[in-house]
Structure formats: structure tokens, C-alpha cells
PDB file of C-alpha atoms and ligand atoms in Angstrom:
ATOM      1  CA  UNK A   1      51.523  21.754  92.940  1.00  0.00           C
ATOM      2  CA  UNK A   2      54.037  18.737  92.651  1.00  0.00           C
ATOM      3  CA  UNK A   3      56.334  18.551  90.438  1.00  0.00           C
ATOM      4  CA  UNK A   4      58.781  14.995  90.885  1.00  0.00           C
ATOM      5  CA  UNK A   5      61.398  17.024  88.770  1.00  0.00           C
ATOM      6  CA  UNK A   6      64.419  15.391  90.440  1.00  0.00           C
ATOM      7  CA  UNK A   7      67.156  14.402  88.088  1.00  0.00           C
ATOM      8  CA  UNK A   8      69.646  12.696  90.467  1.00  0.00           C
ATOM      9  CA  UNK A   9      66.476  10.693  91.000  1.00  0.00           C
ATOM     10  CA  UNK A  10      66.684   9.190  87.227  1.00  0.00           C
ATOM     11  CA  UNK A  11      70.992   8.724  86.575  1.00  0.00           C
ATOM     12  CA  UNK A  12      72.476   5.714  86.510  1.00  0.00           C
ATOM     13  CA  UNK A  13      68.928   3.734  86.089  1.00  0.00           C
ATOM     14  CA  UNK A  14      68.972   1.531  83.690  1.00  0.00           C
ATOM     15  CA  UNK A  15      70.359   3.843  80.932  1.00  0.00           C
ATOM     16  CA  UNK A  16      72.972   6.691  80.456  1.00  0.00           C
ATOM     17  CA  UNK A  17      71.668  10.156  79.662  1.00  0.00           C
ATOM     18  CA  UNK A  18      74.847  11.147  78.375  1.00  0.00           C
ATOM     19  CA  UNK A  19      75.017   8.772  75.469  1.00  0.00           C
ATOM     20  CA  UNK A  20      71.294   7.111  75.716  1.00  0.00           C
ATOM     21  CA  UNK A  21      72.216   3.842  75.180  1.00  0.00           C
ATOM     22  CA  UNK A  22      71.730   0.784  78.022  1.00  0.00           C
ATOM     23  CA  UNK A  23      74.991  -0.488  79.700  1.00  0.00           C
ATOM     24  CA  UNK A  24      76.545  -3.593  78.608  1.00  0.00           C
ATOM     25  CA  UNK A  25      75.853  -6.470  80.452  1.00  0.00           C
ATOM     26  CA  UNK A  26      78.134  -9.799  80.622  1.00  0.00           C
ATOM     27  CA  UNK A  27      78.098 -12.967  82.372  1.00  0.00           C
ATOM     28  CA  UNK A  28      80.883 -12.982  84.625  1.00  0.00           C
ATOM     29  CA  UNK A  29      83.607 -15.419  82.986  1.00  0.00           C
ATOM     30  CA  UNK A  30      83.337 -17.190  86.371  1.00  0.00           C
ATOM     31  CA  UNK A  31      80.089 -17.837  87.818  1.00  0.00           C
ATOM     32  CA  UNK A  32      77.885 -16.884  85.053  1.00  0.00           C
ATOM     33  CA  UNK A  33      76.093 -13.720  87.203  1.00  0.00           C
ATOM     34  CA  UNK A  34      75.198 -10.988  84.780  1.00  0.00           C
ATOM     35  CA  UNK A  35      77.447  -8.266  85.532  1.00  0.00           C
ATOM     36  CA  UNK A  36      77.046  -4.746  84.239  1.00  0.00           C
ATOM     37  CA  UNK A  37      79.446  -3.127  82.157  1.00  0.00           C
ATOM     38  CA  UNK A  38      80.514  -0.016  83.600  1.00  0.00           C
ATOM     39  CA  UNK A  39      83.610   1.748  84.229  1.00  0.00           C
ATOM     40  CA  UNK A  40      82.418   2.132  88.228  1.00  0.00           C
ATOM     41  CA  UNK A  41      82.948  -1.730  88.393  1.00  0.00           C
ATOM     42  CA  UNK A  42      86.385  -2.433  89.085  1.00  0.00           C
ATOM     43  CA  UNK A  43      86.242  -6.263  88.480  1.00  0.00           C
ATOM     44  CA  UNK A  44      84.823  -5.743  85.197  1.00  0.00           C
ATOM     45  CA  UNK A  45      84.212  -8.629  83.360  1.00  0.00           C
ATOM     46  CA  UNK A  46      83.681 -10.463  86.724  1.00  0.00           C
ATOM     47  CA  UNK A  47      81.049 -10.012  88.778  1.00  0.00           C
ATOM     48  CA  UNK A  48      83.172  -8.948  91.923  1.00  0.00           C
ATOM     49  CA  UNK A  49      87.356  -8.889  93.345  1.00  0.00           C
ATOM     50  CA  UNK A  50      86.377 -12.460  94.203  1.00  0.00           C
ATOM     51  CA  UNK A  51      85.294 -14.020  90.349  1.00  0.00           C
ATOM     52  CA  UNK A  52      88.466 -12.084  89.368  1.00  0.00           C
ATOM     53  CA  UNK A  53      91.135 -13.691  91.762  1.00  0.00           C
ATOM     54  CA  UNK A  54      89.660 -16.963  91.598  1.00  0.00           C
ATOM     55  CA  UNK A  55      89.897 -16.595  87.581  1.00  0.00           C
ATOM     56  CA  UNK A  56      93.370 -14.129  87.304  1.00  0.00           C
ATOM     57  CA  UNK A  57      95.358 -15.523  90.586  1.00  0.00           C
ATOM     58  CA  UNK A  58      93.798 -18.155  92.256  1.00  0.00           C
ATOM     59  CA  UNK A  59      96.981 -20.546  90.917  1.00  0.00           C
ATOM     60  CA  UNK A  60      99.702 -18.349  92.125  1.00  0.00           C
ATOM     61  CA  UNK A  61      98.859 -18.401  95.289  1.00  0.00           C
ATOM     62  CA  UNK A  62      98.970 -22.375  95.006  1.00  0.00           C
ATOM     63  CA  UNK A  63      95.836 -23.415  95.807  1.00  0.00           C
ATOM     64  CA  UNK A  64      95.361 -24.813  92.083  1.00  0.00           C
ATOM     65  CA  UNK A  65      98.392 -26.378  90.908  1.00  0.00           C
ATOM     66  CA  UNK A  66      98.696 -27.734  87.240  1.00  0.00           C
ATOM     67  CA  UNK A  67      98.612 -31.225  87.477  1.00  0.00           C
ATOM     68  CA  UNK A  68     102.327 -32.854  86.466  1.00  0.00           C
ATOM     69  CA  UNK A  69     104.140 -29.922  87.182  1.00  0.00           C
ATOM     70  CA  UNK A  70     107.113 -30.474  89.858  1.00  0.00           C
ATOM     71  CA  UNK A  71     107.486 -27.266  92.229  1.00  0.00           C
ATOM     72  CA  UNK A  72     109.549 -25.166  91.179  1.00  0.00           C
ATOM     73  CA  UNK A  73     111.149 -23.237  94.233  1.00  0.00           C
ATOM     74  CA  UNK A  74     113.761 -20.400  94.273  1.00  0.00           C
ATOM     75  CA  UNK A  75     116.927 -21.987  94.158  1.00  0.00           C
ATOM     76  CA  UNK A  76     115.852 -23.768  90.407  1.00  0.00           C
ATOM     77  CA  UNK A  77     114.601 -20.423  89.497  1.00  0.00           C
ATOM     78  CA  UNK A  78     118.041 -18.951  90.025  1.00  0.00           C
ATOM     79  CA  UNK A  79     119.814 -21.898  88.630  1.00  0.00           C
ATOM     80  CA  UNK A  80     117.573 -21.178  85.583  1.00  0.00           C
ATOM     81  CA  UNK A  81     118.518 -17.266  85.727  1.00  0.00           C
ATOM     82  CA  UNK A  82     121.698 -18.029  85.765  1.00  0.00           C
ATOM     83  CA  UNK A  83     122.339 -20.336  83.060  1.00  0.00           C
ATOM     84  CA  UNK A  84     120.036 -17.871  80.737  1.00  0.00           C
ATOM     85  CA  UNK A  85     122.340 -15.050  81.681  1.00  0.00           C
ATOM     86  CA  UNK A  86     125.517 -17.258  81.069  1.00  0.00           C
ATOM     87  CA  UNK A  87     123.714 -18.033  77.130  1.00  0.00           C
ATOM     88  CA  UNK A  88     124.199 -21.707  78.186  1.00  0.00           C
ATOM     89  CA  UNK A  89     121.406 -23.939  76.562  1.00  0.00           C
TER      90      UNK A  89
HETATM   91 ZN1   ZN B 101      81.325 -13.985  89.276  1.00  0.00          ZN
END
């Protein structure tokens, strides 16, 4: 007598016993890849860390630059700071 009665076996399938209803799924923003909606994944709406940086950070780190824009470094920053603080215009 079998009896396949194993109900770690059937979570997280394709549907939630808690709530019966089928996770979300999304494209991920960046490369299109269905993604599924959970709160286990982190990188939620992208498909992993990578989609996410690419889409959220990829720019600061300036590897995409926006075209026309002069560098702004440190010392203009402060400048900038400064005269903001002073209420210069
Ligand atoms: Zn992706």
C-alpha cells in the first residue's frame, strides 16, 4: 500500500496553496525573460541582480553616459553645494 501523500512534494509548484491563485509572471523590463512574481525573488521585476543593475545602476558606474553631458567631478559638485548653501542663484 502506497500512498504518494507528500505535501512538501506539491508547494511552490505552479500555484500557492495558501491563497490558490498562480504567481504573477512579468517580462523582465530588461531582457524580456518571463520572470515570476514572488517575494523569494529579490530582483523582482527583473529576471536576476544582473537585469536590475544594468536597468537601476548601470549609468552610475559610468559605463553609459548621457550623451552631451560634460563630467561633472567633485570640485563642481562642491562649487555647486556651495553656492546653493550661500542662496546665490
Ligand atoms: Zn532580465
Amino acid at each position: 500500500m502506497t500512498r504518494r501523500n507528500d505535501p512538501s512534494k506539491d508547494a511552490g509548484q505552479d500555484s500557492n496553496p495558501a491563497t490558490g491563485k498562480k504567481p504573477l509572471t512579468v517580462p523582465c523590463p530588461q531582457c524580456q525573460k518571463p520572470i515570476t512574481w514572488t517575494t523569494e525573488n529579490l530582483y523582482r521585476p527583473f529576471c536576476s541582480k544582473r537585469c536590475k543593475l544594468i536597468d537601476l545602476g548601470a549609468w552610475a558606474d559610468g559605463s553609459h553616459r548621457i550623451a552631451g553631458e560634460p563630467d561633472m567631478d567633485e570640485t563642481d559638485l562642491d562649487e555647486l553645494i556651495d553656492r546653493l548653501e550661500r542662496g546665490q542663484d
